[in-house]
Structure formats: structure tokens, C-alpha cells
């Protein structure tokens, strides 16, 4: 299958903003993408939309020369991960998340070999604290130590990037080095509602802390004017990156 060539210039600053399509249906997602227009070049599809027709919609977006981040946080036996990743790569997605278990990361890197898909590792879910790890059977390591250990394993396996809270970005960067992508959610432009995000930073701060891409959903999805909200964040990123 030949994939469409993307006319968005390489290094387009708009690509630094990944808009989370956290909506329940393809119809809502399509309407939102239409309203955002040229301000949005990169969209994230997570569980909610993926399991409600989101894979076909991902193809539709790619056909419109948008980039797609499939936030599927894969974790299974190696063979299943490898073949699943191979399918995602054929679909033409740009980013895919997997959990940062060495076996899973190794399989994902094998599955995407020879394609442009980039694998992002989720070290420890940000909803987990030390108590949650004890409950899950990881009694001997703190969440912070586990993030560091898994970031190091991701680096050693040549994984393309890490998803982490912006507040963890500097520490993760010191482990993974300059070439690994860091993608951070938990971003709130000054004056917007934090919602359930606890460790938030502004787009300016996110870039300063070393993020390559910022994931933003509600401040754009719920805005009265989603296009204006996206444009404002891209402007802020452009100023911070300058
Ligand atoms: O609405 P908001 O901007 O908080 O959404 C952030 C997006 O990033 C959501 O799609 C959420 O699932 C995702 N995410 C997150 N925290 C993580 C990983 C992913 O908020 N640690």
C-alpha cells in the first residue's frame, strides 16, 4: 500500500502540538478536526476513540496528510506485540505507545523495523504512586526509581521516545540523552482549567523542560473556539522554541 506524502514541511512547528481526540465518536472527531483546520497537524487517538471506529478515522486523517499518534499502550507476549505493531506501521501512524517492559519494547522495535513509525514507551503510568506499585506487587522499588530504570532500558533498546509528565522531563532527558523524543501531557495554557491533571505546566514551561511534543486535549477539545486555542498554543511553542 502506498501512503500519502505529507505536504507539511519537515520541522513544522505545528507538529510539536499533538491534539488529543478524546471524544466518543468519529463524527465528533471529524467535526473537531474540521474546526481546528490548518492549526492542527498531529492528532492523538486513545482507547475511547480507537474502539469506536478510530482506526478507520486514523486512516482518514493520514489520507488528509495529518499525523496520527495511536496511544494504545500495548503490552502482551512478544509475538503478539510485534505483529500488532507491524499492522499499526502499515496503517501509517507516526507514533505508537507501548508499556516500557523490555520484552514488549524489543518486540515493538522489531515490528516497526523498516518503517517510519516511532515507538514511544510509557515508563510508569502517572496515575501510579508508590502505594499503587506495592499493591501491584512491586514492593522493592519506588515509582521514581522505576521510571528511571525503564527510561534507561528504553534508551538501551533504541526506543524512539518516552511519554512522561513534563515535571519528569528533565530527569528523563538526563537518562535518555538528546536524541530520544520526549512527549508530555499535563499541559495547560495559563488561565485554563487543570481538570484532573495534578502536575501541570504551561506550553512554554513544557518546551523549556525539554519536551519535543506536547499533548493537549481538553484545553482545545472543550474550547469555545478550538482553532483559536490550538493556534495560541502553537504560537506559545514557537516563542519558547525560538
Ligand atoms: O485533556 P488533557 O490535556 O488533560 O489530556 C491529556 C491527554 O494525554 C489525554 O488523552 C490523556 O489520556 C493523555 N495522558 C495523560 N497522562 C499520561 C498519559 C497520557 O494525560 N500520563
XYZ file of C-alpha atoms and ligand atoms in Angstrom:
263
model
C 0.000 0.000 0.000
C 1.444 3.401 -0.860
C 0.970 6.044 1.789
C 0.196 9.683 1.017
C 3.161 12.006 1.092
C 2.854 14.586 3.814
C 2.992 18.149 2.466
C 3.512 19.602 5.946
C 7.131 20.755 5.850
C 9.588 18.775 7.948
C 10.186 20.635 11.186
C 6.791 22.392 11.011
C 6.359 23.923 14.470
C 2.668 22.873 14.458
C 3.822 19.239 14.753
C 5.021 19.987 18.271
C 1.393 20.208 19.368
C -0.375 16.847 19.463
C -4.109 17.315 19.921
C -5.787 14.550 21.930
C -9.012 13.488 20.204
C -10.647 12.489 23.482
C -14.168 12.258 22.079
C -16.655 9.390 21.898
C -17.363 9.125 18.200
C -15.802 9.519 14.784
C -18.466 12.105 13.927
C -17.375 14.307 16.847
C -13.712 13.792 15.990
C -14.277 14.677 12.335
C -16.182 17.834 13.259
C -13.451 18.861 15.711
C -10.638 18.290 13.214
C -12.633 20.350 10.694
C -12.997 23.228 13.169
C -9.305 23.171 14.059
C -8.351 23.197 10.372
C -4.778 24.104 9.491
C -3.905 24.823 13.126
C -3.781 21.063 13.843
C -1.301 18.769 12.089
C -0.890 15.975 14.648
C -3.696 14.093 16.456
C -3.682 11.523 19.239
C -6.232 8.708 19.232
C -6.566 6.828 22.523
C -8.736 3.959 23.764
C -12.016 5.896 23.715
C -11.980 6.742 20.024
C -9.837 3.799 18.874
C -12.515 1.323 19.963
C -15.287 3.455 18.455
C -14.152 3.450 14.828
C -10.923 5.311 15.481
C -8.691 3.086 13.370
C -10.623 3.894 10.193
C -10.615 7.523 11.272
C -6.838 7.343 11.711
C -6.596 6.259 8.059
C -8.871 9.159 7.106
C -6.626 11.645 8.932
C -3.479 10.183 7.366
C -5.210 10.467 3.974
C -5.606 14.202 4.738
C -1.863 14.387 5.438
C -2.324 14.722 9.199
C -0.038 12.807 11.546
C -1.504 10.263 13.957
C -0.325 9.157 17.390
C -2.050 5.901 18.366
C -1.996 5.856 22.160
C -2.688 2.143 22.563
C -0.177 1.394 25.347
C 0.422 -2.121 24.050
C 1.657 -4.888 26.334
C 1.370 -8.613 25.521
C 3.618 -11.537 24.659
C 6.403 -10.579 22.289
C 4.993 -12.182 19.146
C 1.597 -10.514 19.609
C 3.169 -7.101 20.193
C 5.472 -7.473 17.185
C 2.646 -8.408 14.798
C 0.320 -5.747 16.231
C 2.971 -3.085 15.761
C 3.527 -4.287 12.187
C -0.171 -3.659 11.490
C -0.056 -0.184 13.060
C 3.005 0.643 10.942
C 1.116 -0.378 7.769
C -1.742 1.917 8.756
C 0.703 4.831 8.506
C 0.646 6.073 12.110
C 3.564 8.261 13.231
C 3.691 7.408 16.970
C 2.530 4.363 18.947
C 2.783 3.815 22.699
C 3.793 0.579 24.420
C 4.441 -0.133 28.087
C 8.137 0.060 28.925
C 8.721 -3.627 29.682
C 11.934 -4.755 27.966
C 10.292 -7.718 26.197
C 7.476 -5.505 24.932
C 9.798 -2.704 23.775
C 12.077 -5.196 21.993
C 9.110 -6.742 20.179
C 7.737 -3.323 19.224
C 11.078 -2.234 17.774
C 11.207 -5.451 15.722
C 7.619 -4.906 14.496
C 8.267 -1.394 13.261
C 11.600 -2.167 11.586
C 11.921 -0.640 8.135
C 9.020 1.791 8.619
C 8.696 5.420 9.761
C 6.610 4.510 12.830
C 8.142 5.704 16.097
C 7.676 3.737 19.298
C 7.079 5.709 22.492
C 7.470 3.949 25.833
C 5.263 4.670 28.828
C 7.530 4.086 31.855
C 5.138 4.141 34.817
C 1.577 5.383 34.412
C 1.326 8.812 36.026
C -1.735 7.669 37.972
C 0.533 5.210 39.869
C 2.304 6.196 43.059
C 4.495 4.064 45.331
C 1.426 2.583 47.079
C -0.100 1.504 43.772
C 3.183 -0.228 42.891
C 3.175 -2.111 46.206
C -0.439 -3.136 45.549
C 0.629 -4.389 42.103
C 3.451 -6.453 43.609
C 6.411 -4.105 43.045
C 7.315 -3.687 46.704
C 11.036 -3.033 46.342
C 11.148 -0.041 44.022
C 9.649 3.447 44.114
C 7.756 4.940 41.184
C 10.588 7.437 40.590
C 13.224 4.668 40.568
C 11.106 2.554 38.237
C 10.668 5.486 35.823
C 14.471 5.925 35.765
C 15.144 2.221 35.322
C 12.646 1.803 32.499
C 13.800 5.008 30.770
C 17.327 3.560 30.804
C 16.083 0.260 29.376
C 14.160 2.132 26.653
C 17.358 4.029 25.768
C 19.404 0.816 25.661
C 16.868 -0.804 23.323
C 16.894 2.206 20.974
C 13.244 3.074 21.583
C 12.342 6.307 19.771
C 10.756 8.203 22.640
C 9.289 8.369 26.118
C 5.922 9.651 27.287
C 6.193 11.313 30.674
C 4.810 14.158 32.750
C 6.521 17.442 31.889
C 7.653 17.605 35.501
C 9.667 14.398 34.892
C 11.061 15.520 31.524
C 14.378 16.940 32.730
C 15.222 13.822 34.704
C 14.182 11.522 31.860
C 16.228 13.621 29.404
C 19.325 13.187 31.577
C 18.865 9.412 31.239
C 17.831 9.017 27.588
C 20.088 11.664 26.028
C 19.374 14.308 23.396
C 18.145 12.130 20.520
C 15.256 10.353 22.229
C 11.863 12.081 21.852
C 10.082 13.243 24.980
C 6.316 13.633 24.667
C 4.441 15.182 27.574
C 0.764 15.511 28.506
C -0.410 17.529 31.517
C -0.083 20.839 29.660
C -2.294 23.794 30.495
C -2.015 27.246 28.923
C -2.042 29.912 31.657
C -5.563 30.558 32.906
C -7.155 27.289 31.722
C -8.820 24.660 33.913
C -6.456 21.921 35.216
C -9.267 19.315 35.277
C -7.957 16.100 36.869
C -4.318 16.784 35.910
C -2.250 17.290 39.061
C 1.224 18.090 37.758
C 0.579 20.637 35.049
C 2.892 23.064 33.289
C 2.319 25.705 30.608
C 3.352 25.069 26.985
C 6.318 27.426 27.479
C 7.470 25.502 30.541
C 6.957 22.131 28.800
C 9.289 23.137 25.956
C 11.795 24.623 28.406
C 11.852 21.341 30.344
C 12.870 19.541 27.158
C 9.654 18.159 25.650
C 9.760 17.632 21.874
C 5.970 17.362 21.613
C 3.153 18.495 23.923
C -0.097 16.512 24.144
C -3.116 18.729 24.801
C -6.742 17.607 24.793
C -9.332 19.407 26.946
C -7.959 22.963 26.610
C -8.563 22.573 22.843
C -11.363 19.986 22.632
C -13.572 21.831 25.142
C -12.685 25.358 23.998
C -15.419 27.581 22.553
C -13.058 28.126 19.606
C -10.781 25.050 19.284
C -8.886 26.517 16.351
C -8.013 29.693 18.254
C -6.994 27.601 21.284
C -4.686 25.445 19.139
C -3.226 28.482 17.373
C -2.471 30.158 20.698
C -0.603 27.082 21.938
C 1.380 26.787 18.683
C 2.304 30.486 18.978
C 3.457 29.910 22.548
C 5.518 26.877 21.468
C 7.059 28.889 18.612
C 8.077 31.664 21.010
C 9.538 29.184 23.531
C 11.403 27.197 20.886
C 12.840 30.357 19.232
O -7.295 16.863 28.483
P -5.821 16.719 28.741
O -4.994 17.778 28.029
O -5.500 16.606 30.195
O -5.452 15.319 28.056
C -4.165 14.808 28.014
C -4.130 13.585 27.152
O -2.923 12.897 27.437
C -5.261 12.592 27.417
O -5.540 11.954 26.181
C -4.670 11.623 28.412
O -5.208 10.349 28.333
C -3.211 11.597 27.954
N -2.273 11.231 29.004
C -2.175 11.876 30.227
N -1.256 11.486 31.141
C -0.441 10.486 30.874
C -0.515 9.826 29.652
C -1.448 10.223 28.724
O -2.902 12.819 30.479
N 0.462 10.154 31.750
